[in-house]
Short mmCIF file of C-alpha atoms in Angstrom, two decimals:
data_model
loop_
_atom_site.label_atom_id
_atom_site.label_comp_id
_atom_site.label_asym_id
_atom_site.label_seq_id
_atom_site.Cartn_x
_atom_site.Cartn_y
_atom_site.Cartn_z
CA MET J 634 -56.01 -24.86 188.59
CA THR J 635 -57.12 -21.82 186.58
CA SER J 636 -55.30 -19.46 188.95
CA LEU J 637 -52.19 -21.63 188.80
CA LEU J 638 -52.22 -21.66 185.00
CA ARG J 639 -52.67 -17.89 184.88
CA TYR J 640 -49.80 -17.34 187.28
CA GLN J 641 -47.44 -19.74 185.48
CA PHE J 642 -48.23 -18.22 182.09
CA ILE J 643 -47.79 -14.62 183.27
CA ASN J 644 -44.58 -15.54 185.07
CA TYR J 645 -43.26 -17.15 181.90
CA LEU J 646 -44.08 -14.05 179.87
CA ARG J 647 -42.11 -11.96 182.35
CA THR J 648 -38.99 -14.06 181.89
CA TYR J 649 -38.81 -13.33 178.13
CA LYS J 650 -37.33 -16.81 177.69
CA TYR J 651 -39.91 -17.49 175.01
CA VAL J 652 -38.54 -14.74 172.76
CA PRO J 653 -35.69 -16.74 171.08
CA PRO J 654 -37.74 -19.85 170.11
CA PHE J 655 -40.76 -17.77 169.10
CA SER J 656 -38.61 -15.44 166.99
CA ILE J 657 -36.97 -18.40 165.26
CA PHE J 658 -40.39 -19.91 164.60
CA ILE J 659 -41.74 -16.73 162.99
CA LEU J 660 -38.53 -16.13 161.02
CA CYS J 661 -38.41 -19.68 159.61
CA LEU J 662 -42.12 -19.60 158.82
CA VAL J 663 -41.80 -16.37 156.86
CA ILE J 664 -38.63 -17.48 155.02
CA ASN J 665 -40.12 -20.88 154.17
CA TYR J 666 -43.04 -19.24 152.39
CA THR J 667 -41.15 -16.30 150.84
CA PHE J 668 -40.94 -17.98 147.46
CA VAL J 669 -44.16 -19.30 145.97
CA PRO J 670 -45.75 -21.58 144.98
CA ASN J 671 -44.99 -24.33 147.49
CA PRO J 672 -46.19 -27.93 147.82
CA ILE J 673 -48.76 -28.23 150.61
CA LEU J 674 -47.97 -31.35 152.61
CA ASP J 675 -44.20 -31.16 152.10
CA SER J 676 -44.22 -27.60 153.43
CA TYR J 677 -46.31 -28.63 156.42
CA SER J 678 -43.90 -31.49 157.06
CA PHE J 679 -40.96 -29.07 157.25
CA THR J 680 -42.65 -26.67 159.66
CA ALA J 681 -43.89 -29.60 161.78
CA ILE J 682 -40.29 -30.79 162.28
CA LEU J 683 -39.25 -27.21 163.03
CA LEU J 684 -41.97 -26.98 165.67
CA PHE J 685 -40.90 -30.36 167.05
CA PHE J 686 -37.48 -28.92 167.93
CA LEU J 687 -38.74 -25.54 169.11
CA MET J 688 -41.30 -27.07 171.46
CA GLY J 689 -38.41 -28.74 173.26
CA TRP J 690 -36.99 -25.25 173.80
CA PHE J 691 -40.33 -23.89 175.02
CA THR J 692 -40.76 -26.84 177.37
CA ILE J 693 -37.38 -26.49 179.08
CA THR J 694 -37.75 -22.74 179.54
CA LEU J 695 -41.26 -23.18 180.94
CA PHE J 696 -40.18 -25.82 183.45
CA HIS J 697 -37.22 -23.63 184.43
CA ALA J 698 -39.08 -20.30 184.48
CA GLU J 699 -38.87 -20.11 188.28
CA ASP J 700 -35.82 -20.52 190.47
CA GLU J 701 -35.89 -23.33 193.04
CA GLU J 702 -36.92 -21.11 195.96
CA GLN J 703 -39.86 -19.55 194.12
CA LYS J 704 -40.85 -22.97 192.78
CA VAL J 705 -41.22 -24.27 196.35
CA ILE J 706 -43.57 -21.41 197.20
CA THR J 707 -45.64 -21.90 194.04
CA THR J 708 -45.83 -25.65 194.68
CA LEU J 709 -47.18 -25.00 198.18
CA HIS J 710 -49.92 -22.81 196.72
CA ALA J 711 -50.63 -25.44 194.04
CA LYS J 712 -51.15 -27.98 196.86
CA SER J 713 -48.86 -30.55 195.21
CA ARG J 714 -45.90 -30.89 192.85
CA LYS J 715 -48.09 -32.99 190.58
CA GLN J 716 -50.52 -30.08 190.12
CA TYR J 717 -47.60 -27.72 189.54
CA ASN J 718 -46.12 -29.90 186.78
CA LEU J 719 -49.52 -30.62 185.28
CA GLY J 720 -50.08 -26.88 184.92
CA ILE J 721 -46.83 -26.52 183.00
CA PHE J 722 -47.74 -29.42 180.71
CA ILE J 723 -51.07 -27.75 179.96
CA ILE J 724 -49.43 -24.42 179.12
CA CYS J 725 -46.90 -26.20 176.88
CA GLY J 726 -49.78 -27.95 175.13
CA LEU J 727 -51.61 -24.66 174.59
CA ILE J 728 -48.47 -23.10 173.10
CA GLY J 729 -48.10 -26.10 170.80
CA LEU J 730 -51.78 -25.82 169.84
CA GLY J 731 -51.48 -22.12 169.03
CA LEU J 732 -48.29 -22.46 166.98
CA SER J 733 -49.75 -25.46 165.14
CA CYS J 734 -52.74 -23.36 164.08
CA VAL J 735 -50.46 -20.53 162.94
CA SER J 736 -48.31 -22.97 160.95
CA VAL J 737 -51.35 -24.21 159.05
CA ILE J 738 -53.30 -20.96 158.64
CA TYR J 739 -50.49 -18.51 157.78
CA PRO J 740 -49.44 -20.00 154.41
CA THR J 741 -53.08 -20.40 153.44
CA LEU J 742 -53.83 -16.73 154.13
CA ILE J 743 -50.88 -15.46 152.07
CA GLY J 744 -51.56 -17.87 149.19
CA ALA J 745 -48.20 -19.60 149.47
CA PHE J 746 -49.30 -22.87 147.88
CA GLY J 747 -49.61 -23.86 144.25
CA GLU J 748 -53.26 -24.74 144.79
CA GLU J 749 -55.90 -23.83 147.33
CA PRO J 750 -55.50 -26.16 150.35
CA ARG J 751 -58.53 -28.32 151.00
CA PHE J 752 -59.82 -29.23 154.44
CA ILE J 753 -58.04 -32.59 154.26
CA HIS J 754 -54.69 -30.80 153.78
CA GLN J 755 -55.30 -28.47 156.71
CA LEU J 756 -56.46 -31.31 158.95
CA LEU J 757 -53.40 -33.41 158.16
CA GLY J 758 -51.19 -30.36 158.60
CA PHE J 759 -52.67 -29.51 161.98
CA LEU J 760 -52.50 -33.09 163.27
CA SER J 761 -48.90 -33.39 162.12
CA HIS J 762 -47.84 -30.17 163.84
CA PHE J 763 -49.77 -30.73 167.05
CA SER J 764 -48.87 -34.41 167.43
CA LEU J 765 -45.15 -33.66 167.05
CA SER J 766 -45.51 -30.69 169.41
CA VAL J 767 -46.93 -32.76 172.27
CA LEU J 768 -44.42 -35.53 171.57
CA ALA J 769 -41.58 -33.01 171.89
CA ILE J 770 -43.08 -31.70 175.13
CA ALA J 771 -43.20 -35.17 176.64
CA LEU J 772 -39.68 -36.13 175.56
CA SER J 773 -38.18 -32.83 176.70
CA ALA J 774 -39.87 -32.96 180.12
CA ILE J 775 -37.85 -36.08 180.97
CA PHE J 776 -34.70 -33.92 180.89
CA THR J 777 -35.96 -30.99 182.98
CA ARG J 778 -34.49 -30.22 186.41
CA GLU J 779 -37.41 -32.13 187.90
CA LEU J 780 -35.46 -35.27 186.99
CA VAL J 781 -32.00 -34.02 185.92
CA LYS J 782 -29.87 -32.01 188.33
CA ASN J 783 -27.26 -30.59 185.95
CA ASN J 784 -28.66 -27.83 183.74
CA GLN J 785 -26.05 -28.55 181.06
CA ASN J 786 -27.17 -32.19 180.90
CA THR J 787 -30.74 -30.94 180.47
CA TRP J 788 -30.01 -29.09 177.22
CA TRP J 789 -27.75 -31.81 175.85
CA GLY J 790 -30.32 -34.44 176.76
CA VAL J 791 -33.20 -32.63 175.06
CA LEU J 792 -31.21 -31.84 171.93
CA SER J 793 -29.97 -35.42 171.71
CA ILE J 794 -33.36 -37.09 172.12
CA LEU J 795 -35.00 -34.80 169.55
CA ILE J 796 -32.23 -35.28 166.99
CA VAL J 797 -32.14 -39.05 167.56
CA SER J 798 -35.93 -39.18 167.11
CA VAL J 799 -35.65 -37.55 163.68
CA VAL J 800 -32.65 -39.70 162.67
CA ILE J 801 -34.57 -42.85 163.63
CA ALA J 802 -37.39 -41.67 161.38
CA THR J 803 -34.99 -41.65 158.42
CA LEU J 804 -33.59 -45.08 159.35
CA LYS J 805 -36.97 -46.69 159.91
CA GLU J 806 -36.53 -49.39 157.30
CA SER J 807 -33.30 -50.62 158.90
CA ILE J 808 -34.77 -50.58 162.40
CA LEU J 809 -37.84 -52.51 161.27
CA GLN J 810 -35.58 -55.47 160.59
CA ILE J 811 -35.33 -55.86 164.37
CA LYS J 812 -38.86 -56.97 165.15
CA GLY J 813 -40.79 -54.76 167.55
CA LEU J 814 -37.92 -52.34 168.19
CA ILE J 815 -39.51 -49.51 166.22
CA TRP J 816 -42.35 -49.29 168.78
CA LEU J 817 -39.90 -48.34 171.52
CA PHE J 818 -38.64 -45.24 169.72
CA PRO J 819 -40.47 -41.89 169.42
CA PRO J 820 -42.89 -42.25 166.48
CA VAL J 821 -41.74 -39.20 164.53
CA HIS J 822 -41.54 -41.37 161.42
CA LEU J 823 -45.31 -41.86 161.43
CA SER J 824 -45.93 -38.15 160.97
CA LEU J 825 -43.30 -37.89 158.24
CA GLU J 826 -44.78 -40.87 156.42
CA MET J 827 -48.27 -39.39 156.41
CA MET J 828 -47.07 -35.97 155.29
CA SER J 829 -45.18 -37.55 152.37
CA SER J 830 -48.55 -38.21 150.71
CA GLU J 831 -49.34 -36.52 147.41
CA ASP J 832 -51.18 -33.18 147.51
CA SER J 833 -53.81 -34.82 145.30
CA ILE J 834 -54.96 -36.97 148.23
CA LYS J 835 -58.77 -36.96 148.41
CA THR J 836 -59.49 -38.78 151.67
CA ILE J 837 -57.54 -39.63 154.82
CA PRO J 838 -56.76 -43.37 154.95
CA ASN J 839 -58.03 -45.10 158.09
CA ASN J 840 -54.52 -46.17 159.10
CA PHE J 841 -53.55 -42.48 159.36
CA TYR J 842 -55.94 -42.05 162.27
CA TRP J 843 -54.38 -45.04 164.04
CA GLN J 844 -50.90 -43.65 163.42
CA PHE J 845 -51.78 -40.26 164.86
CA ALA J 846 -53.47 -42.04 167.76
CA TRP J 847 -50.24 -43.96 168.49
CA ILE J 848 -48.26 -40.70 168.60
CA PHE J 849 -50.64 -39.33 171.24
CA ILE J 850 -50.65 -42.64 173.14
CA TYR J 851 -46.84 -42.74 173.12
CA THR J 852 -46.82 -39.14 174.35
CA SER J 853 -49.20 -40.03 177.20
CA LEU J 854 -46.98 -42.94 178.21
CA VAL J 855 -43.88 -40.73 178.33
CA ILE J 856 -45.72 -38.12 180.43
CA ALA J 857 -46.89 -40.88 182.77
CA LEU J 858 -43.24 -42.01 183.03
CA PHE J 859 -42.27 -38.43 183.90
CA PHE J 860 -44.71 -38.32 186.82
CA LEU J 861 -43.65 -41.81 187.96
CA LEU J 862 -39.95 -40.89 187.99
CA SER J 863 -40.73 -37.56 189.64
CA ASN J 864 -42.62 -39.26 192.48
CA ARG J 865 -39.84 -41.80 192.98
CA LYS J 866 -37.21 -39.06 193.09
CA ARG J 867 -39.02 -37.28 195.93
CA LYS J 868 -39.25 -40.43 198.08
#
């Protein structure tokens, strides 16, 4: 697995497909913190949503880094398509982890906030960024060429599901009127709710941990669905 991950990562670097989303990430991060001071959690909430969209971009380009012929050869070396896809998911997760850390640490280092961020702010900020990153990875993977043949449908599908997820977060109160329906939709609203807390927050409420846990559980279920649909497609 280590050799597979190394190969997939190096191959992705050679494609330069990461340059546009990474450049946008850095540009938006710098612009967002150009004017100081900034609120802590509100700022983290903005960059978390930004990362949510960009991780969809990273995910598609990672899954499509190889052409079909080269993918067949790599899959043979990986021993199975499951191992091949698992490697890509791991690399996507590592990218999300790294960018989440940058999103939290950068504004702290340059003193972009009105007050010195406490550990509770940084923890909430990291969990918000990383949870939305892995959620975006899972949702975007459903629209990769592994399951969708038309490349144009892939990009439209990813963009649509990410936008709809954010829109649903803003319409949460209306959706809640239909009992149980909110649990079927991507739980972006949970992250936004938690990051709407006041900067004066002293401790993390227990329900926050359960909400973050549900985001990761939902992500795991979507990834499991990806592998299920992928196996069925090959049969």
